[in-house]
Coordinates of N, CA, C and O in Angstrom, one line a residue:
M1 N -224.2 29.1 120.2 CA -223.4 30.4 119.8 C -222.6 30.7 120.7 O -222.9 31.1 122.1
S2 N -221.5 31.1 120.2 CA -220.1 31.8 121.1 C -220.6 32.9 121.4 O -221.5 34.1 120.9
A3 N -219.5 33.8 122.3 CA -220.3 34.8 122.9 C -219.5 35.7 121.7 O -220.0 36.8 121.3
L4 N -218.7 35.4 120.7 CA -218.1 36.1 119.4 C -219.0 36.2 118.6 O -219.4 37.5 118.0
S5 N -219.8 35.2 118.2 CA -220.7 35.5 117.3 C -222.1 36.2 117.9 O -222.9 36.9 116.7
D6 N -222.2 35.8 119.4 CA -223.3 37.0 119.5 C -222.9 38.3 119.3 O -223.7 39.3 119.0
K7 N -221.7 38.8 119.7 CA -221.2 40.5 119.3 C -221.4 40.5 118.1 O -221.5 41.5 117.9
I8 N -220.9 39.6 117.1 CA -220.7 40.3 115.6 C -222.7 40.0 115.2 O -223.0 41.5 114.9
L9 N -223.5 39.6 115.7 CA -224.7 40.0 115.5 C -225.7 40.6 115.7 O -226.2 41.8 115.1
K10 N -224.9 41.0 117.1 CA -225.5 42.4 118.2 C -224.9 43.8 117.5 O -225.5 44.9 116.8
S11 N -223.7 43.7 116.7 CA -223.1 44.6 115.6 C -223.9 44.9 114.4 O -223.5 46.1 114.4
R12 N -224.5 44.1 113.9 CA -225.6 44.5 113.1 C -227.1 45.1 113.5 O -227.8 44.9 112.4
E13 N -227.5 45.6 114.6 CA -228.9 45.2 114.9 C -228.7 47.1 115.6 O -227.7 48.0 115.5
S14 N -230.2 47.7 115.0 CA -230.1 48.6 114.8 C -232.0 49.0 115.6 O -232.5 47.8 115.7
Q15 N -232.3 49.9 115.7 CA -233.5 49.9 116.5 C -234.4 51.0 115.8 O -234.2 52.0 114.8
V16 N -235.9 50.8 115.4 CA -236.6 51.3 114.9 C -237.8 52.0 115.6 O -237.7 51.1 115.9
V17 N -238.1 53.4 115.6 CA -239.1 53.7 116.4 C -240.0 54.0 115.8 O -240.3 54.7 114.7
I18 N -241.3 53.0 115.8 CA -242.6 53.8 115.4 C -243.4 54.3 116.4 O -244.4 53.3 117.2
G19 N -243.7 55.3 116.6 CA -244.8 55.6 118.2 C -244.6 55.1 118.7 O -243.0 55.6 119.3
R20 N -244.6 54.7 119.7 CA -244.5 54.1 121.1 C -243.9 52.9 120.8 O -243.6 52.3 121.9
H21 N -243.7 52.4 120.2 CA -243.1 50.7 120.1 C -241.3 50.7 119.1 O -241.4 51.9 118.2
T22 N -240.8 50.2 119.6 CA -239.7 50.4 119.2 C -239.0 49.0 119.0 O -239.1 47.8 119.8
F23 N -238.3 48.9 117.5 CA -238.2 47.4 117.2 C -236.6 47.0 116.7 O -236.1 48.1 116.7
T24 N -236.5 46.1 117.3 CA -234.5 45.7 117.0 C -234.8 45.0 115.5 O -235.1 44.0 115.5
V25 N -234.1 45.0 114.6 CA -234.0 44.9 113.4 C -232.4 44.0 113.5 O -231.3 45.4 113.7
R26 N -231.9 43.2 112.6 CA -230.6 43.1 112.5 C -230.7 42.9 111.3 O -231.3 42.6 109.8
R27 N -229.6 44.1 110.4 CA -229.0 43.5 109.4 C -228.8 42.4 108.8 O -227.8 41.7 109.6
P28 N -229.6 42.0 107.6 CA -228.6 40.2 106.7 C -227.6 40.9 106.7 O -226.8 41.8 106.1
T29 N -226.6 39.3 106.3 CA -225.9 39.3 105.9 C -226.1 39.4 104.6 O -226.8 39.4 103.9
A30 N -224.7 39.3 104.0 CA -225.0 39.5 102.0 C -225.3 38.2 101.9 O -226.3 38.0 100.9
L31 N -225.4 36.8 102.3 CA -225.8 35.5 101.6 C -227.0 35.9 102.0 O -228.2 35.4 101.3
E32 N -227.8 36.3 103.4 CA -228.7 35.9 104.0 C -230.0 37.5 102.4 O -231.2 36.7 101.9
Y33 N -229.5 38.0 102.6 CA -230.0 38.8 101.8 C -230.2 38.6 100.5 O -231.2 38.3 100.1
E34 N -229.0 38.0 99.9 CA -229.3 37.3 98.4 C -230.7 35.8 98.3 O -231.3 35.6 97.5
A35 N -230.2 34.8 99.5 CA -231.3 33.7 99.4 C -232.3 34.0 99.9 O -233.3 33.5 99.5
K36 N -232.8 34.8 101.1 CA -234.1 35.3 101.6 C -234.9 36.7 101.0 O -235.8 36.1 101.1
I37 N -234.1 37.4 100.6 CA -235.1 38.5 100.1 C -235.0 39.3 98.5 O -235.8 39.0 98.4
R38 N -233.6 38.6 98.2 CA -233.7 38.9 97.0 C -234.3 37.9 95.9 O -235.0 38.1 95.2
K39 N -234.3 36.8 96.3 CA -234.3 35.7 95.3 C -235.4 34.8 96.4 O -236.3 34.1 95.9
G40 N -235.8 35.2 97.6 CA -236.9 33.8 98.1 C -238.1 35.4 98.5 O -238.4 35.8 97.7
D41 N -238.6 34.9 99.5 CA -240.2 35.7 99.3 C -239.8 36.5 100.7 O -239.5 36.3 102.0
A42 N -239.6 37.8 99.8 CA -238.9 39.0 100.8 C -239.8 39.2 101.9 O -239.5 39.6 102.8
A43 N -241.6 39.2 101.4 CA -242.1 39.8 102.5 C -242.1 39.0 104.1 O -241.7 39.9 105.2
Q44 N -241.9 37.9 103.8 CA -241.4 36.9 105.0 C -240.5 36.6 105.6 O -240.7 36.7 107.0
A45 N -239.3 37.1 105.1 CA -238.0 37.1 105.3 C -237.8 38.1 106.2 O -237.0 38.0 107.2
I46 N -238.4 39.0 105.6 CA -238.0 40.4 106.4 C -238.2 40.6 107.8 O -237.6 40.5 109.3
L47 N -239.3 39.5 108.1 CA -239.9 38.9 109.6 C -238.6 38.3 110.4 O -238.9 38.9 111.7
A48 N -237.6 37.8 109.8 CA -236.7 37.0 111.0 C -235.9 37.9 111.3 O -235.4 37.2 111.8
F49 N -235.5 39.0 110.7 CA -234.5 39.9 111.0 C -235.0 41.2 112.0 O -234.4 41.7 112.9
V50 N -236.0 40.9 112.7 CA -236.5 41.2 113.5 C -236.4 40.7 115.3 O -237.1 39.7 115.0
V51 N -235.4 41.2 115.9 CA -234.8 40.0 116.9 C -235.6 40.6 118.0 O -235.0 40.3 119.4
G52 N -236.1 42.0 118.4 CA -236.9 42.4 119.9 C -237.8 43.3 119.7 O -238.0 44.1 118.5
W53 N -237.9 43.7 120.9 CA -239.2 44.7 120.9 C -238.9 45.6 122.4 O -238.8 44.8 123.1
S54 N -239.4 46.9 121.9 CA -239.9 47.5 123.2 C -241.0 48.6 123.0 O -241.5 48.8 122.3
G55 N -241.6 48.4 124.4 CA -242.8 49.3 124.5 C -244.2 48.7 123.8 O -245.3 49.5 123.6
V56 N -244.2 47.3 123.6 CA -245.7 46.6 123.2 C -245.9 45.9 124.3 O -245.5 45.4 125.2
V57 N -247.9 46.3 124.2 CA -248.2 45.7 125.7 C -249.0 44.4 124.9 O -249.5 44.6 123.7
E58 N -249.6 43.5 125.5 CA -250.3 42.7 125.3 C -251.9 42.9 124.2 O -251.9 42.7 123.5
S59 N -252.1 44.5 124.8 CA -253.2 44.9 124.5 C -253.1 46.0 122.6 O -254.0 45.4 122.0
D60 N -251.7 45.8 122.4 CA -251.3 46.2 121.2 C -251.1 44.8 120.2 O -251.9 44.6 118.9
L61 N -251.1 43.7 120.8 CA -250.9 42.3 120.2 C -252.7 41.3 119.6 O -252.8 40.8 118.8
F62 N -253.2 41.5 120.5 CA -255.0 41.1 120.4 C -256.1 41.6 121.0 O -255.1 42.0 122.6
P63 N -256.5 42.3 120.8 CA -258.4 42.6 121.8 C -258.2 41.8 123.3 O -257.9 41.0 123.1
G64 N -258.0 42.5 124.3 CA -258.5 42.2 124.9 C -257.3 41.7 126.0 O -257.7 41.2 126.9
G65 N -256.5 41.7 125.5 CA -254.7 41.7 126.1 C -254.7 42.4 127.3 O -255.0 43.9 127.6
D66 N -254.2 42.2 128.2 CA -253.3 42.7 129.2 C -252.6 43.9 128.8 O -252.2 44.2 128.0
P67 N -252.9 44.9 129.6 CA -251.7 46.3 129.6 C -250.5 47.0 129.6 O -249.6 47.2 130.0
H68 N -249.9 44.8 129.8 CA -248.7 44.9 130.5 C -247.7 45.0 129.2 O -247.8 44.1 128.6
P69 N -246.4 45.1 129.6 CA -245.5 45.2 128.5 C -245.0 43.8 128.1 O -245.8 42.8 129.0
A70 N -245.1 43.4 126.8 CA -245.4 41.9 126.4 C -243.8 41.3 126.3 O -243.1 42.2 125.4
P71 N -243.3 40.0 126.2 CA -241.9 39.7 126.0 C -242.0 39.5 125.1 O -242.8 39.0 124.2
F72 N -240.7 39.9 124.3 CA -240.2 39.7 122.5 C -240.4 38.3 122.2 O -240.0 37.1 123.0
D73 N -241.4 37.9 121.4 CA -241.9 37.1 121.1 C -241.3 36.2 119.4 O -242.3 37.4 119.0
A74 N -240.3 36.0 118.7 CA -240.2 36.2 117.1 C -241.7 35.7 116.8 O -242.1 36.4 115.6
E75 N -241.9 34.7 116.9 CA -242.9 34.1 116.1 C -244.4 35.1 116.6 O -244.6 35.6 115.7
S76 N -244.5 35.4 117.8 CA -246.0 36.0 117.4 C -245.7 37.8 117.5 O -246.7 38.2 116.9
C77 N -244.2 37.8 117.2 CA -243.9 39.3 116.5 C -244.3 39.5 114.8 O -245.7 39.7 114.0
A78 N -244.1 38.3 114.0 CA -244.2 38.1 112.8 C -245.6 38.0 112.8 O -245.8 38.4 111.8
E79 N -246.5 37.1 113.3 CA -247.9 37.3 113.5 C -248.6 38.5 113.5 O -249.3 38.8 112.6
W80 N -248.0 39.2 114.4 CA -248.7 40.7 114.8 C -247.9 41.7 113.7 O -249.4 42.2 112.6
L81 N -246.9 41.3 112.9 CA -246.4 42.8 111.9 C -247.2 42.1 110.9 O -247.6 42.7 110.2
S82 N -247.4 40.8 110.8 CA -247.8 40.2 109.2 C -249.4 40.5 108.8 O -250.2 41.4 107.8
D83 N -250.2 41.4 110.0 CA -251.3 41.9 109.9 C -251.6 43.6 110.4 O -252.4 44.2 111.0
R84 N -249.7 44.1 110.6 CA -250.1 45.3 110.9 C -249.3 46.0 109.3 O -248.4 46.4 109.6
P85 N -249.9 46.6 108.4 CA -249.2 46.7 107.2 C -248.6 48.3 107.5 O -247.4 48.7 107.2
D86 N -249.3 48.7 108.4 CA -248.6 50.6 108.9 C -247.3 50.0 110.0 O -246.5 50.8 109.1
L87 N -247.3 49.1 110.5 CA -245.8 48.7 111.3 C -244.6 47.8 110.1 O -243.6 48.3 110.5
Y88 N -245.4 47.2 109.5 CA -244.4 46.5 109.4 C -243.9 46.8 107.6 O -242.9 46.8 107.8
A89 N -244.1 48.3 107.5 CA -243.9 49.0 106.2 C -242.6 49.4 106.5 O -241.4 49.6 105.9
A90 N -242.5 49.9 108.0 CA -241.2 50.8 108.0 C -240.0 50.2 108.8 O -239.0 50.0 108.7
V91 N -240.8 49.0 109.6 CA -239.8 47.8 109.7 C -239.1 46.9 108.4 O -238.1 47.0 108.7
A92 N -239.8 46.8 107.6 CA -239.1 46.6 106.2 C -238.0 47.5 105.8 O -237.2 47.2 105.3
Q93 N -238.3 48.5 105.5 CA -237.3 49.7 104.6 C -236.3 49.6 105.3 O -235.2 49.9 105.5
A94 N -236.5 49.2 107.4 CA -234.9 50.0 108.2 C -234.2 48.7 107.3 O -233.2 48.6 107.6
V95 N -234.8 47.6 107.6 CA -233.8 46.2 107.3 C -233.4 46.3 105.9 O -231.6 46.1 105.5
V96 N -234.1 46.9 104.7 CA -233.6 47.3 103.5 C -232.2 48.5 103.4 O -231.5 47.9 102.9
D97 N -232.8 49.3 104.1 CA -232.2 50.4 104.4 C -230.6 50.3 105.4 O -229.7 50.5 104.6
S98 N -230.7 48.9 105.8 CA -229.3 48.8 106.7 C -228.9 48.2 105.6 O -227.7 48.1 106.2
F99 N -229.3 47.1 105.0 CA -228.4 46.3 103.9 C -227.7 47.2 103.2 O -226.4 46.9 102.4
S100 N -228.9 48.4 102.3 CA -228.0 49.0 101.3 C -227.2 49.8 101.6 O -226.3 50.0 101.3
A101 N -227.4 50.8 102.9 CA -226.5 51.6 103.7 C -225.1 50.5 103.8 O -223.9 51.1 103.8
Y102 N -225.3 49.8 104.7 CA -223.9 48.6 104.2 C -223.2 48.0 103.1 O -222.0 48.3 103.1
V103 N -223.6 47.8 101.9 CA -223.0 47.9 100.7 C -223.0 49.0 100.4 O -221.4 49.0 99.7
A104 N -223.3 50.5 100.3 CA -222.8 51.5 99.8 C -221.0 51.6 101.0 O -220.3 52.0 100.2
K105 N -221.4 51.3 102.3 CA -220.3 51.1 102.8 C -218.7 50.7 102.2 O -217.7 50.5 101.8
L106 N -219.4 49.4 102.1 CA -218.4 48.3 100.9 C -217.9 48.7 100.2 O -216.5 48.5 99.4
D107 N -218.7 49.8 99.3 CA -218.2 49.8 97.9 C -217.6 51.1 98.4 O -216.5 51.3 97.8
D108 N -217.5 51.8 98.7 CA -216.8 52.9 98.9 C -215.2 52.7 99.6 O -214.5 53.8 99.4
A109 N -215.3 51.8 100.9 CA -214.1 51.2 101.3 C -212.9 50.6 99.7 O -212.1 50.8 99.9
A110 N -213.6 50.4 99.1 CA -213.3 49.6 97.5 C -212.9 50.7 97.1 O -211.3 49.9 96.1
K111 N -213.5 51.1 96.7 CA -213.0 52.4 95.6 C -211.7 53.2 96.8 O -210.9 53.8 95.8
N112 N -211.5 52.9 97.7 CA -210.1 53.6 98.1 C -209.0 53.0 98.6 O -209.1 51.9 98.5

């Protein structure tokens, strides 16, 4: 991936703070939204847009885990959030809201 592509992806990121956990989510592109969320398995697709976290320790992820910060791992994050509806709901809402805000911005620009 090029440095320019990385910048484009970063520009679509935002933070979702839930208690002491912070999740970094990436807004889906229009094509991703259509193919993965609107026409696909939206619940599962949302998990792919979580691209980072902070404030998560191993003991959050599984009983008996260490109290040390856990490095972000997309697969582990998806597994964990799949079993935590309290966290998943807020993350999913943030992804959908970020896309809705983007579409509204495009609509406003088209009207002007």
